[in-house]
Tab-separated table of C-alpha atoms in Angstrom:
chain	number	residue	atom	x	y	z
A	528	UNK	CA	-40.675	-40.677	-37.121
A	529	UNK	CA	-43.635	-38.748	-37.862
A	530	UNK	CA	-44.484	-38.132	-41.729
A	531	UNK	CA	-42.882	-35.029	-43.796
A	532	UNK	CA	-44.419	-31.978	-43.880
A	533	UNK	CA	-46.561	-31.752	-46.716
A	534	UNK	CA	-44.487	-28.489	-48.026
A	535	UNK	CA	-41.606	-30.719	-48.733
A	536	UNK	CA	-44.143	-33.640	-50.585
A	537	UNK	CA	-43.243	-32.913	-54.100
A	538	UNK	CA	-44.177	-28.531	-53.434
A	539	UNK	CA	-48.245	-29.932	-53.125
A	540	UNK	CA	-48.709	-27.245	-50.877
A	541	UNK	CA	-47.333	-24.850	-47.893
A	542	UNK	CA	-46.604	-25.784	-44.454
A	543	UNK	CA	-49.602	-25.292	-42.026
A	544	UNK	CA	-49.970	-24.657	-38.191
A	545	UNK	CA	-51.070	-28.693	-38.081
A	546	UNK	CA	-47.929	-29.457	-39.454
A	547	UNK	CA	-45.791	-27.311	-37.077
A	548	UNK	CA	-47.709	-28.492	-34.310
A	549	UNK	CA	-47.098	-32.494	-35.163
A	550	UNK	CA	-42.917	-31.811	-35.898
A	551	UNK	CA	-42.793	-29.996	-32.305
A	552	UNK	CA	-45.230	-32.317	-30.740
A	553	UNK	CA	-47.424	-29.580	-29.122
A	554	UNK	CA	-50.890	-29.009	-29.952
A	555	UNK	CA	-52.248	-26.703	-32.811
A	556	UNK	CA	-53.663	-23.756	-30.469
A	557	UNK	CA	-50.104	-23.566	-29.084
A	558	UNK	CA	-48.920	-23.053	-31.911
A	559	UNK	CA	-51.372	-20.488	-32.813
A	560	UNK	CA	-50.727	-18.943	-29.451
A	561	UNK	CA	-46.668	-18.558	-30.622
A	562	UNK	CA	-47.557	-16.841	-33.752
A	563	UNK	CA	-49.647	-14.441	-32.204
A	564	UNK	CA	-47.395	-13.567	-29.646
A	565	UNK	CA	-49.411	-14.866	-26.556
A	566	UNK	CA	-48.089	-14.551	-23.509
A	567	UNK	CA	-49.713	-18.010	-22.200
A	568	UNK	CA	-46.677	-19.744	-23.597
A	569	UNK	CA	-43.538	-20.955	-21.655
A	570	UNK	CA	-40.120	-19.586	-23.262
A	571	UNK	CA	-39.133	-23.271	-23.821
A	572	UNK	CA	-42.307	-24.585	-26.061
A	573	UNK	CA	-41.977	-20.348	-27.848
A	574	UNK	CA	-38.353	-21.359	-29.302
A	575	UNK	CA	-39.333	-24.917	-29.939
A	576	UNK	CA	-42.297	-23.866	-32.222
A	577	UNK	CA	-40.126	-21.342	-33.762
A	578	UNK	CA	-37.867	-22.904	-34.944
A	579	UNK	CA	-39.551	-25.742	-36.358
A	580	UNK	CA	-41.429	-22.797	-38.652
A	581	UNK	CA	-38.268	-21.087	-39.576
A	582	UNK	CA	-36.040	-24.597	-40.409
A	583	UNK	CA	-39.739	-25.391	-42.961
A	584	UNK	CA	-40.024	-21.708	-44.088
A	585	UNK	CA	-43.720	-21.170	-42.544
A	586	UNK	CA	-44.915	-17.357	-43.042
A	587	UNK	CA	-47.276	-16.159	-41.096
A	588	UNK	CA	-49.907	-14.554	-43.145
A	589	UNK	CA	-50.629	-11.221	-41.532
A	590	UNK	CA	-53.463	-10.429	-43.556
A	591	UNK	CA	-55.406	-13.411	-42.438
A	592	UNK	CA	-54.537	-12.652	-38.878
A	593	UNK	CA	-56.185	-9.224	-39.047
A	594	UNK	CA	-59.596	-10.697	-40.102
A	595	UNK	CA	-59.460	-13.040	-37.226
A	596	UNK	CA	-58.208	-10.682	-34.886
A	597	UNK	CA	-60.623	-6.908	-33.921
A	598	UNK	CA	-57.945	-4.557	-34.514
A	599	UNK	CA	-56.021	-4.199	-38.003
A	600	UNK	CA	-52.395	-3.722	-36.191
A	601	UNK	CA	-51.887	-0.940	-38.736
A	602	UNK	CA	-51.637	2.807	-38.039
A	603	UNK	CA	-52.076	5.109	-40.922
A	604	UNK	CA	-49.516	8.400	-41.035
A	605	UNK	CA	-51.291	11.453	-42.908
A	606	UNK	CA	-48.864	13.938	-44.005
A	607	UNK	CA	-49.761	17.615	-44.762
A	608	UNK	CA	-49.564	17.615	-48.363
A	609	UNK	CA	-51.495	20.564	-48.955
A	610	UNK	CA	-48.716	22.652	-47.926
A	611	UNK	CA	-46.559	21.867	-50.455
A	612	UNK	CA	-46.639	22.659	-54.153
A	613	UNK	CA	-47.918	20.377	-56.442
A	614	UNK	CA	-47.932	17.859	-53.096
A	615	UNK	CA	-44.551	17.490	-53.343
A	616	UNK	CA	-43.384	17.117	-50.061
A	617	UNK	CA	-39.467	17.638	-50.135
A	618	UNK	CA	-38.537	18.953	-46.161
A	619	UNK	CA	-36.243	16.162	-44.799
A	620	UNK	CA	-37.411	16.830	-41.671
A	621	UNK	CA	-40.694	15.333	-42.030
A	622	UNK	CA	-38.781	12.377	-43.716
A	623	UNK	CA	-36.474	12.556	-39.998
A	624	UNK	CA	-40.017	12.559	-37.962
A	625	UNK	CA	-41.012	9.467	-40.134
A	626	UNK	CA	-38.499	7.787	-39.887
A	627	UNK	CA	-38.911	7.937	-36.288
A	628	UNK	CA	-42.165	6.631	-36.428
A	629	UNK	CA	-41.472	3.796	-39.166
A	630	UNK	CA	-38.905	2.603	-36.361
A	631	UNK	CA	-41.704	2.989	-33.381
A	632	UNK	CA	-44.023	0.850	-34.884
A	633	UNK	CA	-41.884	-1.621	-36.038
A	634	UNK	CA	-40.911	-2.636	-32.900
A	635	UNK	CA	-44.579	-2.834	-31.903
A	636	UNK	CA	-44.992	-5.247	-34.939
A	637	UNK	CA	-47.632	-2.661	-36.564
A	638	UNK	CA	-47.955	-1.866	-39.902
A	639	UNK	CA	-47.579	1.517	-41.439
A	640	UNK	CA	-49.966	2.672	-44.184
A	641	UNK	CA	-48.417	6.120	-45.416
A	642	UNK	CA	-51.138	8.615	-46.450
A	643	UNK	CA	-54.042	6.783	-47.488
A	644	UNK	CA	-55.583	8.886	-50.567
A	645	UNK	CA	-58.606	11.153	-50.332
A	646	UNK	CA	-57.555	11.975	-46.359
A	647	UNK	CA	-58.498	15.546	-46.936
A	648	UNK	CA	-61.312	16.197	-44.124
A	649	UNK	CA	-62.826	14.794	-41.296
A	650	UNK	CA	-65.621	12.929	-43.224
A	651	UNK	CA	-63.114	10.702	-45.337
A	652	UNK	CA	-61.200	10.185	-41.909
A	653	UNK	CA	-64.328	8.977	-40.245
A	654	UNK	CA	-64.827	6.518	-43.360
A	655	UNK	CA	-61.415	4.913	-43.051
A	656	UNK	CA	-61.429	4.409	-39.485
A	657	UNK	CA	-64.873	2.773	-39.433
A	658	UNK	CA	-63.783	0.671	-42.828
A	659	UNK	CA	-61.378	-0.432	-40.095
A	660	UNK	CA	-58.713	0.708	-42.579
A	661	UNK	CA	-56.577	1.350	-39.803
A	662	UNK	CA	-56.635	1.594	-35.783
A	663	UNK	CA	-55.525	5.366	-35.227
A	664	UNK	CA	-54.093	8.188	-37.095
A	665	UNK	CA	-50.746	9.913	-36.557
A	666	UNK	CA	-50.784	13.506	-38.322
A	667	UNK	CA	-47.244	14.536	-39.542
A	668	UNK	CA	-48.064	18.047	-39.266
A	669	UNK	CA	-50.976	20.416	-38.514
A	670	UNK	CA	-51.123	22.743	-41.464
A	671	UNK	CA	-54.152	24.500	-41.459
A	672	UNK	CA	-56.130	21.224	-40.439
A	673	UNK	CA	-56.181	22.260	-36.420
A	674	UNK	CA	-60.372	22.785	-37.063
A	675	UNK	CA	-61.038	19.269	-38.795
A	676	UNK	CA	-58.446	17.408	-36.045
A	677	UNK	CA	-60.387	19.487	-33.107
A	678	UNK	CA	-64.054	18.155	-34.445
A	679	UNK	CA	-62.310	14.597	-35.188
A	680	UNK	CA	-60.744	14.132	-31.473
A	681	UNK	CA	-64.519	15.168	-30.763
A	682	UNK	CA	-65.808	12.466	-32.035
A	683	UNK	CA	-63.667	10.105	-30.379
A	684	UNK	CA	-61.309	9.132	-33.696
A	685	UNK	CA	-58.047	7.834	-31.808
A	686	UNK	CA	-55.263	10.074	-33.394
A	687	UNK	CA	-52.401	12.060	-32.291
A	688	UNK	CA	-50.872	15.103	-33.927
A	689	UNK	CA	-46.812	16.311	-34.792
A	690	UNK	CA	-47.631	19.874	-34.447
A	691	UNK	CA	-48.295	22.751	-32.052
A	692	UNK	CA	-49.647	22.025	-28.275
A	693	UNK	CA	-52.460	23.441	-27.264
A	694	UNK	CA	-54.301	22.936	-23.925
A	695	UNK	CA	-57.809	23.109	-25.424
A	696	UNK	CA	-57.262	21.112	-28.896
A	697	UNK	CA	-59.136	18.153	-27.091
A	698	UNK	CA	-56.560	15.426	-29.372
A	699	UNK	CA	-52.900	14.743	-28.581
A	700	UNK	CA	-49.705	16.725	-29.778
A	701	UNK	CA	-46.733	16.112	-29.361
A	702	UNK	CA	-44.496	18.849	-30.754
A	703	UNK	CA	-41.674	21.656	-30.064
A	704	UNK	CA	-41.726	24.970	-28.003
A	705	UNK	CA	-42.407	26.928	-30.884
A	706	UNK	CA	-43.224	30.218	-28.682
A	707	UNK	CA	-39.757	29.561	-27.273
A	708	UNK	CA	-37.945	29.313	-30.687
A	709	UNK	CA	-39.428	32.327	-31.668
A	710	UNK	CA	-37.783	34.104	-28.765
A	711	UNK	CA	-34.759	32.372	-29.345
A	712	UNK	CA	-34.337	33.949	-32.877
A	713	UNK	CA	-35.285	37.406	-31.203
A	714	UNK	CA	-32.279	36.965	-28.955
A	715	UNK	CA	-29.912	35.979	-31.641
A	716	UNK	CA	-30.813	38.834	-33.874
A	717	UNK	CA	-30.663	41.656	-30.882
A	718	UNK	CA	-27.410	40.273	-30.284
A	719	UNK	CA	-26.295	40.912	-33.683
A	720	UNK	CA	-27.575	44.379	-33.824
A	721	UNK	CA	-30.050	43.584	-36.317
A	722	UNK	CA	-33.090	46.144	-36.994
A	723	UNK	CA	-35.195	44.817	-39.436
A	724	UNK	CA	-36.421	41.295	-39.116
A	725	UNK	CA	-38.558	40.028	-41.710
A	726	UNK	CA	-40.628	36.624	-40.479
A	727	UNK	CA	-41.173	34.254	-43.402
A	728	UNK	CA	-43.827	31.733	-43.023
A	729	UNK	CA	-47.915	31.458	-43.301
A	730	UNK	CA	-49.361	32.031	-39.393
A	731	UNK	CA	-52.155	30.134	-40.891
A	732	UNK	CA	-50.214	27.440	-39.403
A	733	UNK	CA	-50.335	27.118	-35.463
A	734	UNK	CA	-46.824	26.166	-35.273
A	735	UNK	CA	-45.788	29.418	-37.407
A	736	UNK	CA	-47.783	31.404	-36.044
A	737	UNK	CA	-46.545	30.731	-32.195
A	738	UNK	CA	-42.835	31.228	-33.576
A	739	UNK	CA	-43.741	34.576	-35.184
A	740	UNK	CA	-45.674	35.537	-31.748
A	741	UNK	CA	-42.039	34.607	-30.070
A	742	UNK	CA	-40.460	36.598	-32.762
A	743	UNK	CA	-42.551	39.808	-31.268
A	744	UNK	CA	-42.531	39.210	-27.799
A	745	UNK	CA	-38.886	38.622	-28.407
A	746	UNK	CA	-39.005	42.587	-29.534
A	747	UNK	CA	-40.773	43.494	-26.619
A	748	UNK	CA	-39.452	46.834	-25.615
A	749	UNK	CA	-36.793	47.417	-28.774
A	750	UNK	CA	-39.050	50.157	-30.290
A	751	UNK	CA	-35.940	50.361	-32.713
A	752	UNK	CA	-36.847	47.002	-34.184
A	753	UNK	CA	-39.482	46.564	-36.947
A	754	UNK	CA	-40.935	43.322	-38.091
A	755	UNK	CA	-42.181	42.718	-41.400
A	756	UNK	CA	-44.502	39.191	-41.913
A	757	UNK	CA	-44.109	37.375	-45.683
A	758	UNK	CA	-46.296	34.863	-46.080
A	759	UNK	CA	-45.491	31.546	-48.084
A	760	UNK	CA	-48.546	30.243	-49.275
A	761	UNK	CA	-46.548	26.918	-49.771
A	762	UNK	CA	-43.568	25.400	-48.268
A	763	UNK	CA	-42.013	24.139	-51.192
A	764	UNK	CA	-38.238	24.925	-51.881
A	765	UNK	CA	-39.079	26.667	-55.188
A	766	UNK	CA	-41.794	28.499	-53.772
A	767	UNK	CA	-40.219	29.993	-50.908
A	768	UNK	CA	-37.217	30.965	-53.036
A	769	UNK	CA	-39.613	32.940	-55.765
A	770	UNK	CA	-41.447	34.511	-52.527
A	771	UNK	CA	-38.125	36.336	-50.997
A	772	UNK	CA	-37.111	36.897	-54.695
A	773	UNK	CA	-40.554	38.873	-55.220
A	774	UNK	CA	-39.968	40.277	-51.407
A	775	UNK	CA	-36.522	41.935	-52.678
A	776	UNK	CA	-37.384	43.167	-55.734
A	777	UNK	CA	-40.261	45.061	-54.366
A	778	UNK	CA	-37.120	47.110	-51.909
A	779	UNK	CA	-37.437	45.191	-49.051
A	780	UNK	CA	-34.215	45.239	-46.822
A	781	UNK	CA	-34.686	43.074	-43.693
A	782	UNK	CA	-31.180	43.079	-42.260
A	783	UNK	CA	-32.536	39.462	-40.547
A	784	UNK	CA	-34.500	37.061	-41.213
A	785	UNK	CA	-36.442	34.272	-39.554
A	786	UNK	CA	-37.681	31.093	-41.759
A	787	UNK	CA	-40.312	28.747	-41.071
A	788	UNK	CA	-38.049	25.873	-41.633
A	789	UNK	CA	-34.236	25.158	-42.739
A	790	UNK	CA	-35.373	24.795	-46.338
A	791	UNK	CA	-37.159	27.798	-46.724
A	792	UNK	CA	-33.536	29.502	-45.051
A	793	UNK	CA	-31.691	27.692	-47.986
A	794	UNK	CA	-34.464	29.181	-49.870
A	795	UNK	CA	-34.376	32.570	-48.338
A	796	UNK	CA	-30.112	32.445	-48.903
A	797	UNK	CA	-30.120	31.622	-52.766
A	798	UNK	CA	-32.536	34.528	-53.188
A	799	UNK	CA	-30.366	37.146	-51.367
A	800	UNK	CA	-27.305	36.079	-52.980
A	801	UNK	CA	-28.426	36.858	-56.413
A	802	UNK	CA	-28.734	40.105	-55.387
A	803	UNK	CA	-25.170	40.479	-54.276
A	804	UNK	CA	-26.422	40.344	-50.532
A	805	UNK	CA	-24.597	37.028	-48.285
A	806	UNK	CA	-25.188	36.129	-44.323
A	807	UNK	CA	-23.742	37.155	-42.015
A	808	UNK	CA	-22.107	40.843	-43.372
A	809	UNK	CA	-25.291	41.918	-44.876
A	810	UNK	CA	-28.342	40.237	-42.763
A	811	UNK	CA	-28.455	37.732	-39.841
A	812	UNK	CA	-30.338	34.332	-40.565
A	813	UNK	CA	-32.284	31.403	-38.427
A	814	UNK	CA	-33.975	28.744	-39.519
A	815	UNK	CA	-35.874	26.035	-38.396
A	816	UNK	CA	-35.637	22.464	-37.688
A	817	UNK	CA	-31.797	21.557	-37.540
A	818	UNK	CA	-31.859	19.027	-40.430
A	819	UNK	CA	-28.306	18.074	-41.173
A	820	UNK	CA	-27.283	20.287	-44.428
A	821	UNK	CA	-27.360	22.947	-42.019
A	822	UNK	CA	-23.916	22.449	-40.243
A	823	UNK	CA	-22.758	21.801	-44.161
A	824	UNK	CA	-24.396	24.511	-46.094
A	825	UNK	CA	-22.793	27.553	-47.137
A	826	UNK	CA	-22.940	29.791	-44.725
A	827	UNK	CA	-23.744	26.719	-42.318
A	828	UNK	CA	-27.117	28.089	-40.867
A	829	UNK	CA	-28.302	29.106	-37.390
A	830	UNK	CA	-31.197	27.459	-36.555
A	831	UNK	CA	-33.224	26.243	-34.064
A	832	UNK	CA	-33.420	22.284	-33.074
A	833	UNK	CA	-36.034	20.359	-32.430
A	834	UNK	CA	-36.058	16.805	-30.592
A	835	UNK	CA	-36.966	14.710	-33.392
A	836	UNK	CA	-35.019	12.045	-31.805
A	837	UNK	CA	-37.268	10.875	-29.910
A	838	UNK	CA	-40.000	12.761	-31.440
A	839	UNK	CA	-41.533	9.452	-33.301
A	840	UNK	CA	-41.129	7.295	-30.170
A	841	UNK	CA	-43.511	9.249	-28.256
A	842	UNK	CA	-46.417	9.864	-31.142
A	843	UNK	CA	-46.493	5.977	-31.543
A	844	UNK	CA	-46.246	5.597	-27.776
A	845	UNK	CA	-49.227	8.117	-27.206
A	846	UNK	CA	-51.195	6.740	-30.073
A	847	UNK	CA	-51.116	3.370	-28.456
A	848	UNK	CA	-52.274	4.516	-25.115
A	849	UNK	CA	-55.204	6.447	-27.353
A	850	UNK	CA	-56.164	2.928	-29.038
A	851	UNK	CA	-55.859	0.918	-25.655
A	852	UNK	CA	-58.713	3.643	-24.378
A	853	UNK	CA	-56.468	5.937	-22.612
A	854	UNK	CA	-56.483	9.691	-22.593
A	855	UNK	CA	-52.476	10.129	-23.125
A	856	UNK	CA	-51.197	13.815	-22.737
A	857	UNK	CA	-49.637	15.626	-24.830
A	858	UNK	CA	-45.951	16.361	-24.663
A	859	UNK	CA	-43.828	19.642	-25.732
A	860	UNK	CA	-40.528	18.636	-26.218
A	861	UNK	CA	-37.798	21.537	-25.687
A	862	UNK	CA	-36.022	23.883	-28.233
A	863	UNK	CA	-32.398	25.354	-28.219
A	864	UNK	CA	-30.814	27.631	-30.622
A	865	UNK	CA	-27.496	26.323	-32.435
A	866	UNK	CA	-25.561	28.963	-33.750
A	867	UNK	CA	-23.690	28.779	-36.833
A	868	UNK	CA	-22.316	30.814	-39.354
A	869	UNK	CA	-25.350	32.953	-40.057
């Protein structure tokens, strides 16, 4: 018999690759080859090595593999916290869309650094990548960052965007019809009878501003139809719920209304209720998204889904093609309305 690993002589110190090696009588770059998931091993010597580090507890320190290795096997996610009040970011949809993600990567074995701080233009994105803080970016959301991600894909940073797809942005997106949903919310309030739609949302945003464009092409030809545009300066709950608050009291009387997301139509309903006015007998409603609460909210909410499902498998998937030097397309998923209560 050969002699005990040294992690089990009196706790002196931790297993190591030499010791692995000697207990499943293969050499030490073999084993190095299994831990690094190396195809240039059979399946036979794989499990053998394998379990000889799991029965000694051998961890493989990931850190240390990174320096040895030229890429960090870490992707960092930037979400748009500039949107939100305060930073807050409190849409369970983006926490859907990460999830997603989180899932993606893990399968890849990659890590997943969540909004490195001071992300906040293209310089300090250039600085990260080249610190080799991470191998790519993947943007939860566009905001009003589409200028600072066009110069970036410019200069060759490997990143790919959640967001609205446009032929000449020159980086990836992956992202919804949002010209479509627009239209989608036209339909639904025509068919209702509805008048005056009121559009909340900042068109600062490419995504916003395509569904508002739907909203009006939707309108096309129903000279009876007026559309009034309130912008929300942030996408926070609260702040969307003070905006249609401020809206009302100033006499507006949309008898529809089209959020940006389906927390801003939560929003949007708490503020017309404590004016006496409820969906659907006084005004027709559609959000955005499909997050769950909808189906369970009262009045459960018309809105207008998205394909998140698979939504975090494809920016990981495209990202990887990016870092492996490939020029991956991007993707717009389709949008359908699902009609609810409101």
């Amino acid at each position: 018999m050969g002699r005990e690993p040294r992690s089990k002589r009196g706790g002196a110190s931790r297993l190591t690759m030499q010791d692995i090696a000697r207990l499943a009588n293969v050499s030490t770059p073999t084993v190095s080859r299994v831990l690094n998931g190396s195809p240039l091993v059979t399946e036979e010597t794989r499990e053998r090595v394998l379990e000889v580090a799991r029965t000694h507890g051998y961890a493989v320190n990931r850190n240390a593999q990174k320096l040895r290795h030229a890429r960090t096997n870490t992707v960092a996610v930037v979400l748009d916290f500039g949107s939100h009040r305060h930073g807050a970011i409190g849409d369970p949809f983006i926490f859907e869309l990460l999830a997603g993600v989180s899932e993606a990567l893990s399968i890849r074995n990659q890590d997943l650094l969540l909004s490195p701080p001071g992300l906040d233009d293209a310089r300090a994105f250039r600085d990260f990548f080249q610190a080799r803080g991470a191998d790519g970016f993947i943007v939860l959301g566009q905001g009003t960052r589409d200028a600072m991600l066009r110069n970036l894909a410019r200069e060759n940073l490997p990143l790919v965007v959640w967001g609205a797809v446009a032929p000449d942005a020159g980086y990836c997106a992956v992202g919804s019809d949002n010209l479509a949903g627009g239209k989608l919310a036209a339909q639904h309030f025509l068919a209702q009878g509805r008048k005056r739609w009121l559009f909340l949302g900042d068109t600062r945003h490419e995504e916003l501003r395509l569904r508002y464009e739907g909203l009006r092409l939707g309108a096309a030809g129903h000279p009876d139809v007026t559309i009034e545009l309130q912008s929300i300066p942030s996408m926070a709950f609260t702040a969307t719920g003070d905006a249609v608050t401020a809206y009302l009291a100033q006499g507006g009387q949309p008898d529809a209304v089209f959020a940006f997301s389906d927390t801003a139509a939560m929003a949007a309903i708490g503020s017309f209720r404590a004016r006496g006015l409820t969906a659907p007998r006084d005004f027709s409603l559609v959000g955005y998204n499909n997050i769950p609460p909808t189906a369970h909210f009262s009045p459960a909410i018309t809105t207008i889904d998205q394909k998140t499902d698979v939504a975090g498998a494809l920016l990981v998937e495209k990202l990887m093609q990016r870092i492996d030097g490939g020029r991956p397309q991007s993707v717009m998923l389709p949008t359908r309305m699902v009609v609810r209560e409101t």
